[in-house]
XYZ file of C-alpha atoms in Angstrom:
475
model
C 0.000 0.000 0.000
C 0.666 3.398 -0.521
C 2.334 5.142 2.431
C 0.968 7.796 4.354
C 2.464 11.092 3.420
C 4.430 12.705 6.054
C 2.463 15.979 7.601
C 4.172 18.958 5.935
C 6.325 21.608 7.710
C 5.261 24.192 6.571
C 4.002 27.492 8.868
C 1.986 29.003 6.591
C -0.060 25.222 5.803
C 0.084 24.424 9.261
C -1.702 27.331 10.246
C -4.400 26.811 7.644
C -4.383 23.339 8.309
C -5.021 23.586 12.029
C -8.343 24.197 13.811
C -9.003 27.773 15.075
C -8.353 27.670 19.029
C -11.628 29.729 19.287
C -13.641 26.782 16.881
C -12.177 23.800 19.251
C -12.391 25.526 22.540
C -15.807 26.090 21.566
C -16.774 22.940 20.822
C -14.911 21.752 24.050
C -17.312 24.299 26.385
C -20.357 23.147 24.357
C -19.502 19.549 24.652
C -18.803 19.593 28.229
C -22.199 21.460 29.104
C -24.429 18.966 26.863
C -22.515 15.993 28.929
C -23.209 17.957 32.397
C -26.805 18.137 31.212
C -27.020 14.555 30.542
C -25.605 13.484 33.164
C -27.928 15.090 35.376
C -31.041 13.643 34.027
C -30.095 10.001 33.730
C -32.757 7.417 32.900
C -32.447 3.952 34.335
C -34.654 1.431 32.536
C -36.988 -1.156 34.073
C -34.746 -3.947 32.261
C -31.841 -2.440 34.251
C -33.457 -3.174 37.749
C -34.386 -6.397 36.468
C -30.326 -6.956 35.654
C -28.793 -5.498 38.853
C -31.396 -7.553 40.604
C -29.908 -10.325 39.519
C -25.992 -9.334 39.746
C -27.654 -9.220 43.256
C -28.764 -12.858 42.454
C -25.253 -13.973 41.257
C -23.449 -12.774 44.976
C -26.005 -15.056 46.477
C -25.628 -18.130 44.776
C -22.035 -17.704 45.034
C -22.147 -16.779 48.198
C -24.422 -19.699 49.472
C -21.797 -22.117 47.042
C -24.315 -22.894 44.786
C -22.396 -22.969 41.452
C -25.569 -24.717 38.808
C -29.014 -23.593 38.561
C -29.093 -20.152 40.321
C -32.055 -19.040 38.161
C -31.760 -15.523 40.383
C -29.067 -14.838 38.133
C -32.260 -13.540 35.324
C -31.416 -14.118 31.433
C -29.156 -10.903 30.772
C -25.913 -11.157 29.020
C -22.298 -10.471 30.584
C -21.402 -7.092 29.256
C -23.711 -5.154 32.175
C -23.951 -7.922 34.864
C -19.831 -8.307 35.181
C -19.811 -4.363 36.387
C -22.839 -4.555 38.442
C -21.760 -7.721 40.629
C -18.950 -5.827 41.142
C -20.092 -3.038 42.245
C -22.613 -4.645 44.486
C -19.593 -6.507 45.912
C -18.032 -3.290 46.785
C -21.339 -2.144 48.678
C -22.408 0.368 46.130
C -26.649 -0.124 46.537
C -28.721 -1.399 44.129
C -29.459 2.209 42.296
C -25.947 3.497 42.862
C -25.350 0.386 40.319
C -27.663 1.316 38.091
C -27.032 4.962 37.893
C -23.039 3.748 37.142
C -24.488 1.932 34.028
C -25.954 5.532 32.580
C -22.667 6.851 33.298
C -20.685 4.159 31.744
C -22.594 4.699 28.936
C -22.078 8.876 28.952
C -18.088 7.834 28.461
C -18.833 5.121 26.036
C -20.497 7.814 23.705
C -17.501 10.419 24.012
C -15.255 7.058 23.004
C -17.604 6.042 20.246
C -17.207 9.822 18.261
C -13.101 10.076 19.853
C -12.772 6.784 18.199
C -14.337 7.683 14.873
C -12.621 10.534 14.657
C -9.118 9.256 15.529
C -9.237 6.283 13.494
C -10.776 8.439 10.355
C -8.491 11.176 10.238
C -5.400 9.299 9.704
C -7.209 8.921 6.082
C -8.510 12.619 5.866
C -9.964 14.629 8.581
C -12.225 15.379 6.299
C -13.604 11.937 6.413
C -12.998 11.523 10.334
C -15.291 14.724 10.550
C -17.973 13.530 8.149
C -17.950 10.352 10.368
C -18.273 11.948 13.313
C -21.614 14.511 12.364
C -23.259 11.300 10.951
C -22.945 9.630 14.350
C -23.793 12.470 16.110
C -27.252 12.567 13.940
C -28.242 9.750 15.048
C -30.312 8.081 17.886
C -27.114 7.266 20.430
C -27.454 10.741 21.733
C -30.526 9.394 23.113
C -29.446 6.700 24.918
C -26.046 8.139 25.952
C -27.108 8.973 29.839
C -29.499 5.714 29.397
C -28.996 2.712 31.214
C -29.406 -0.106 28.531
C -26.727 -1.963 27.465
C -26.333 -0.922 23.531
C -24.346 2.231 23.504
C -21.797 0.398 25.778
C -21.876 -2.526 23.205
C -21.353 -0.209 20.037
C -18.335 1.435 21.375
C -16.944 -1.780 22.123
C -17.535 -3.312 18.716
C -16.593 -0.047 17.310
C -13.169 -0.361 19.304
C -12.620 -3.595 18.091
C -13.418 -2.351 14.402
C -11.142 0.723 14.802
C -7.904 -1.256 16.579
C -8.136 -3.964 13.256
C -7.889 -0.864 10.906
C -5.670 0.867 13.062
C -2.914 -1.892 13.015
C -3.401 -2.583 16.600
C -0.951 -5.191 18.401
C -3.062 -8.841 18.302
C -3.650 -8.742 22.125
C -5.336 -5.313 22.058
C -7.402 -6.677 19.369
C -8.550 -10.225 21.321
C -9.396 -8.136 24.058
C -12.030 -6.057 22.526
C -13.142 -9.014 20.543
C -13.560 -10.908 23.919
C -15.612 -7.695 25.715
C -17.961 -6.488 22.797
C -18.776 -10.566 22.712
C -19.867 -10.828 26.004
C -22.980 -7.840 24.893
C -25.113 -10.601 23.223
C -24.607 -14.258 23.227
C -25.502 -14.072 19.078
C -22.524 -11.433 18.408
C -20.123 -14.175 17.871
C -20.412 -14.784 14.120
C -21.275 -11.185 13.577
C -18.354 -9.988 15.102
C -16.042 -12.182 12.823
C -17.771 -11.006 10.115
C -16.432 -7.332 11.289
C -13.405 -8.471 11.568
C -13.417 -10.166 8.149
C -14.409 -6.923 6.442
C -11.746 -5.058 8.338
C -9.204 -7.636 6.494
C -10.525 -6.603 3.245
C -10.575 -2.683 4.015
C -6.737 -3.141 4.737
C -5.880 -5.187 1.394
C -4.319 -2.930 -1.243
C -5.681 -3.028 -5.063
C -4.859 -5.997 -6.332
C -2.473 -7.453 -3.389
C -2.971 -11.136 -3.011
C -5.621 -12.723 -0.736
C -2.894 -14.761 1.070
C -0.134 -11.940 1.285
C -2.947 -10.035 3.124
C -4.205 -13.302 5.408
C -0.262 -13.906 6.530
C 0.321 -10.279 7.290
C -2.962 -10.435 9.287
C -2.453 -13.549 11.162
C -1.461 -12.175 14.473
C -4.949 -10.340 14.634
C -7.144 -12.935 13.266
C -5.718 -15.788 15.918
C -5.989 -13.241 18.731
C -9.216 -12.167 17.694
C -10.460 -16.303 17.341
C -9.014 -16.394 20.910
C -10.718 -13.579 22.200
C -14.131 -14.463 20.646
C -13.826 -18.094 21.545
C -12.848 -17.279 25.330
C -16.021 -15.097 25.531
C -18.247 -18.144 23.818
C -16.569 -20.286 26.748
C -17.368 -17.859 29.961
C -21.036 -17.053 28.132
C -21.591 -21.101 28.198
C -19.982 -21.072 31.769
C -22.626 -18.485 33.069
C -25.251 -20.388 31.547
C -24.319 -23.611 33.294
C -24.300 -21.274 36.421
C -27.871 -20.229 35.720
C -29.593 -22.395 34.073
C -27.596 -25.978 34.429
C -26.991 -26.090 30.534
C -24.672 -24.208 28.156
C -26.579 -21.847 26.634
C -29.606 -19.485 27.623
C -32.786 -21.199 28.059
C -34.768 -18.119 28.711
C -33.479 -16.600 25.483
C -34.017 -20.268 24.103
C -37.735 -20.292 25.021
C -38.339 -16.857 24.117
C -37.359 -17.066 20.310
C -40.283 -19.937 19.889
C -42.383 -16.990 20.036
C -41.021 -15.976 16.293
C -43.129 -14.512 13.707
C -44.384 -16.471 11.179
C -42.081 -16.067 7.643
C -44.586 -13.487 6.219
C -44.354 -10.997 9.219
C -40.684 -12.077 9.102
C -40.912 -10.476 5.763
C -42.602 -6.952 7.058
C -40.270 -6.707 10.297
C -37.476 -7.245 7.548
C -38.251 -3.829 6.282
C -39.632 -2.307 9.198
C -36.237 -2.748 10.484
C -35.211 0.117 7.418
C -38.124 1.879 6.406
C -41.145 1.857 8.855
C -42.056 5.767 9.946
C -41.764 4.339 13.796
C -38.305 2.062 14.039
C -36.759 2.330 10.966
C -33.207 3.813 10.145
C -33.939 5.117 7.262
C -35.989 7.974 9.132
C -34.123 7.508 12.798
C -30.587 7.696 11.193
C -31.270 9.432 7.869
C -27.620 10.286 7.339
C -25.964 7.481 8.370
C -28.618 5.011 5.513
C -27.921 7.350 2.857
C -24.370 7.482 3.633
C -23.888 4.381 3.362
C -25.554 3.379 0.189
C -23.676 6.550 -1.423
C -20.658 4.848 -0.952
C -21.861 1.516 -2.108
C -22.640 3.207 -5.518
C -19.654 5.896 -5.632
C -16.861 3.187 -4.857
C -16.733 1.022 -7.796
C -12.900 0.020 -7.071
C -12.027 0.568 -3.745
C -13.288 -1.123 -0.758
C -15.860 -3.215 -2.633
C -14.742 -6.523 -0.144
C -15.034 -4.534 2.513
C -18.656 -2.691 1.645
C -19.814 -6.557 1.010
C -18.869 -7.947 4.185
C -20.147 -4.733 5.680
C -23.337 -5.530 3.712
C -23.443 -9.110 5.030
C -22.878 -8.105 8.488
C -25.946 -5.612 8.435
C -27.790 -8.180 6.419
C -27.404 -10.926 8.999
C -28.270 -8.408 11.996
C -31.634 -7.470 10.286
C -32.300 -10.993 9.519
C -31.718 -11.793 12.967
C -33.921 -9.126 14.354
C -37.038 -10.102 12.134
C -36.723 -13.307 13.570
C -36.726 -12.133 17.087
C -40.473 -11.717 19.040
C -39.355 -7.728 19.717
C -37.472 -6.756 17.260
C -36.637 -3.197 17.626
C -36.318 -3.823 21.499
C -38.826 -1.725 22.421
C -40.419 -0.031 24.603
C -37.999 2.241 23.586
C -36.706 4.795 21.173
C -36.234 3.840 17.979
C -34.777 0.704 16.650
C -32.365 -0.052 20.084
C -30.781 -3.618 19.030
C -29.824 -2.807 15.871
C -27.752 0.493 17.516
C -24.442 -1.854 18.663
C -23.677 -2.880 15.261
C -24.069 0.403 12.913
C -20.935 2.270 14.317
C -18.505 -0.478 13.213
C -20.542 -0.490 9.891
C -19.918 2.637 9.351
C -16.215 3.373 10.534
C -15.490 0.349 8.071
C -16.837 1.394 5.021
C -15.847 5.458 5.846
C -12.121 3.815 5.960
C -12.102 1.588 2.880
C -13.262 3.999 1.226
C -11.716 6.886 2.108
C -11.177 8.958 -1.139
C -14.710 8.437 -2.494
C -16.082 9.350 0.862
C -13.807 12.632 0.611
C -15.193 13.592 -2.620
C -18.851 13.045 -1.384
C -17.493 15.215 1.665
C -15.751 18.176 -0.834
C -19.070 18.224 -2.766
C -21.713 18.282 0.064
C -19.431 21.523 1.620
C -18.510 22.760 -1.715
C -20.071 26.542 -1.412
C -21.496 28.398 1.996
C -24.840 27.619 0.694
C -24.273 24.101 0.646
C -22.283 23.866 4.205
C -25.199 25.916 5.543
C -28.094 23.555 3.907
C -26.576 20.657 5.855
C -25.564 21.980 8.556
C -29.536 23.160 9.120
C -30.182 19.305 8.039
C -28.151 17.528 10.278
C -29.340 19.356 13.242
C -33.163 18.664 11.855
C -32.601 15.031 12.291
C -30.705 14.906 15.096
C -33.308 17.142 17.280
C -35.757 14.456 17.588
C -32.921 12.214 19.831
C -31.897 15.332 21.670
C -35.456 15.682 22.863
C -36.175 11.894 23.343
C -32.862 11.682 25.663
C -34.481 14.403 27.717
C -38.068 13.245 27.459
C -38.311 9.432 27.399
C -40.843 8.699 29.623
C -43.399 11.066 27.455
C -42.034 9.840 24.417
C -42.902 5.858 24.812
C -46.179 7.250 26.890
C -47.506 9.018 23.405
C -45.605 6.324 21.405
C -47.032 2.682 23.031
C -49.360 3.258 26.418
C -52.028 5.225 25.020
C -52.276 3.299 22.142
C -51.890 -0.011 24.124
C -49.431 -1.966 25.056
C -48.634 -5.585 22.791
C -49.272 -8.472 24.806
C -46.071 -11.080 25.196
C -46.809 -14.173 22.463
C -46.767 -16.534 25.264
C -49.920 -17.679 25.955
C -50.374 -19.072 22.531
C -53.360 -17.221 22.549
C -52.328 -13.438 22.298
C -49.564 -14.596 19.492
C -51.623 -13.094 16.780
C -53.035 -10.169 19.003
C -49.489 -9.380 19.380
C -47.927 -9.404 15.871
C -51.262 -6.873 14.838
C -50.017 -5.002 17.562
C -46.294 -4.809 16.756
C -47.402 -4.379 13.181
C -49.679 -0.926 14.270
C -46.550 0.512 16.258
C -43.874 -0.057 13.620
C -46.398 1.534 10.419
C -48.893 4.169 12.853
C -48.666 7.751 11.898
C -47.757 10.409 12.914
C -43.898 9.036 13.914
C -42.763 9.515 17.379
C -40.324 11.716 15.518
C -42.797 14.262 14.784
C -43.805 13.948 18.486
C -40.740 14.919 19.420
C -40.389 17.777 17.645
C -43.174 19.041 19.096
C -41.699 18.723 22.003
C -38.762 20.798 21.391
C -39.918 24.293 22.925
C -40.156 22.961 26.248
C -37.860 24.219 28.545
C -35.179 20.599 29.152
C -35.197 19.441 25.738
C -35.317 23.196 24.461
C -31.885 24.431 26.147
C -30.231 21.400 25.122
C -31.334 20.727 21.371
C -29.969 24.658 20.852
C -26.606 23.534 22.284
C -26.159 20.403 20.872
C -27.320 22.228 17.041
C -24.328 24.420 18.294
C -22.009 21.283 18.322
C -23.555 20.121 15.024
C -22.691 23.664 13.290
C -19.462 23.719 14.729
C -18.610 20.297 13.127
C -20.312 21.459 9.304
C -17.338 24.247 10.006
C -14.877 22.338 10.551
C -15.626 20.151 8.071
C -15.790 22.724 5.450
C -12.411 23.718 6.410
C -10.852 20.582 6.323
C -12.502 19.838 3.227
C -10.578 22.958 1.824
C -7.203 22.309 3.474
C -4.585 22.109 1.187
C -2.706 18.947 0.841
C -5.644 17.320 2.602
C -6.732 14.834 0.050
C -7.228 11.056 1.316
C -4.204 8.933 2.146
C -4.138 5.219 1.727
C -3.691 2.873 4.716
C 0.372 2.030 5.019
């Protein structure tokens, strides 16, 4: 591959190459005050009680020596219950625990966009930028002071995404492999699919499969080890809980799966629907992605399939499942984990098309102006749901009834009508939202956070302009 050229010298580039100190410490203030503000109005989720409850549950078993069938432990995976058991151990009370979650989550967002950023901008900041608004558009903003478990599990997977690309030492790489496993106890093949499309982003034009296979060796073994240590402790936990190897609760729950037509309809709910789907919850990150798939002909076209795969299998996955958006909650919350790593993957393989798409959408004022008043449109709708949840899923499911579990037989059918109503009902929640942006919470914190997003159409727009600035291929 081509090697990176070395930054140039020169004064009078530097100092048009390098971010205003008034445009970064800017940024810094506003950024700090948003994470103050959502720190202060954390939200911890009925699912989150349930899971320290039974970290709670795990002490006692051990505790008591009772090492099989502690069915106390509950059904949740590893990723949340490791940090709460310890906590609990440590004496920190049952909401203390769950309040740590929302926090953990708060730094997991600042690493999801530092990460993005830092692993883009070694090919162009003006990619590493571009990556960063489209993220910031999107739904995590909403659960970033939230105590669910998927904004924790997307930085991880992103991490493990981002230290593949970045050349990171094997062990560095089997460790994040090992963590972002332990979020769901299906990751496992999804995750080496990741990895596989990170193999393919790093392979030159034309360079031999096997040249690139032996030079990435060290990674993929460490990464096998690291995935297949995290399959061993999930089956270990299992045997803990439930006296067999894998979940039974999970087990039991996905005989409650649509039949293959609504499979069908969740398929593209998943995308399209006005309720859950990305295409209208993560606008630019959807048509970001299939931009690229159609601008890069050449480059990265390995790496956009496995990406494609990956995304593919997810979705698949999810139709399958008896609630497949996760809800009650905003949005389309299982799919969240996996969109980062999509997304830093294809931005990096393919770089220079991405810059051009980047040069062209900041080309003029007018332009720079026209999306930076779009990407604050669709990201206002998170802002206010991170700062109005409970209202939110009140308009969204309670007063329009809530879907009965599929178990008894009986309300199966009552259920998928139901699930079908939520995903296709107008008006969106979105629009709800939005009408909920002049109250005084959300109203103080969507104008600061459109601050953040104008800031970053700026500095894009300079970086897209900065001499010598054009893409650089991975060394």
């Amino acid at each position: 591959m081509l090697p990176v050229s070395p930054p140039s010298h020169s004064p009078s580039l530097a100092a048009r190459a390098a971010t205003p100190l008034w445009l970064g410490g800017l940024a810094l203030v506003a950024a700090g005050v948003m994470a103050v503000a959502l720190a202060r109005h954390v939200v911890v989720e009925g699912d989150t009680e349930a899971l320290v409850a039974g970290a709670e549950g795990v002490r006692r078993c051990l505790a008591e020596g009772r090492l099989s069938g502690c069915t106390e432990a509950q059904k949740w995976p590893l990723l949340q219950t490791v940090p709460s058991v310890a906590l609990r151990a440590l004496g920190v009370g049952a909401q203390g625990t769950a309040l740590a979650l929302c926090y953990l989550n708060l730094a997991a967002f600042a690493a999801l966009l530092a990460a993005t950023w830092r692993t883009l901008a070694v090919r162009s900041r003006a990619v590493g930028l571009a990556g960063v608004l489209v993220l910031a558009s999107g739904p995590w903003v909403a659960y970033a002071h939230r105590s669910f478990g998927e904004l924790l599990a997307a930085a991880l997977t992103l991490g493990f995404a981002a230290a593949w690309l970045g050349r990171a030492r094997g062990a560095a790489v089997g460790a994040l492999a090992f963590f972002a496993a332990l979020s769901k106890e299906t990751s496992f093949p999804f995750l080496g699919l990741l990895g596989l499309a990170c193999v393919a982003a790093l392979r030159a034009p034309g360079e031999a499969w096997g040249a690139v296979l032996r030079a990435e060796r060290g990674r993929l073994v460490s990464a096998g080890v690291g995935l297949a240590a995290a399959l061993g402790l999930s089956a270990a936990f299992n045997l803990f809980r439930f006296g067999l190897p894998y979940n039974v609760t999970y087990l039991r729950e996905a005989q409650w799966a649509p039949a293959p037509a609504m499979q069908a309809e969740l398929f593209a709910a998943l995308w399209v629907s006005p309720n859950a789907g990305l295409l209208f919850f993560w606008p630019l990150g959807v048509v970001t992605l299939g931009a690229l798939a159609v601008r890069a002909r050449r480059e990265g076209g390995w790496a956009l399939a496995g990406v494609g795969l990956l995304l593919l299998g997810v979705t698949v996955l999810l139709a399958r499942w008896w609630a497949p958006f996760g809800w009650w909650a905003w949005g389309s919350r299982l799919v969240l984990p996996w969109l980062p790593a999509a997304l830093l993957v294809a931005l990096w393989a393919c770089a220079e098309p991405a810059e051009r798409l980047a040069r062209a959408v900041v080309a003029s004022r007018a332009r720079a102006m026209l999306l930076a008043l779009l990407t604050v449109a669709v990201a206002a709708p998170h802002v206010v749901a991170a700062f109005r949840p409970h209202e939110l899923n009140a308009a969204t499911f309670v007063d329009r009834g809530v879907c009965p579990v599929p178990d008894p037989p009986e309300n199966y059918e009552l259920y998928y009508r139901c699930i079908r109503a939520q995903a296709w009902e107008h008006p969106s929640p979105l629009g709800t939202a939005l009408g909920m942006i002049g109250q005084p919470r959300p109203r103080n914190s969507a104008f600061l956070y459109a601050v953040l997003l104008g800031l970053g159409v700026v500095a894009l727009r300079r970086a897209a302009h900065r001499p010598g600035g054009r893409a650089a291929r991975s060394p």
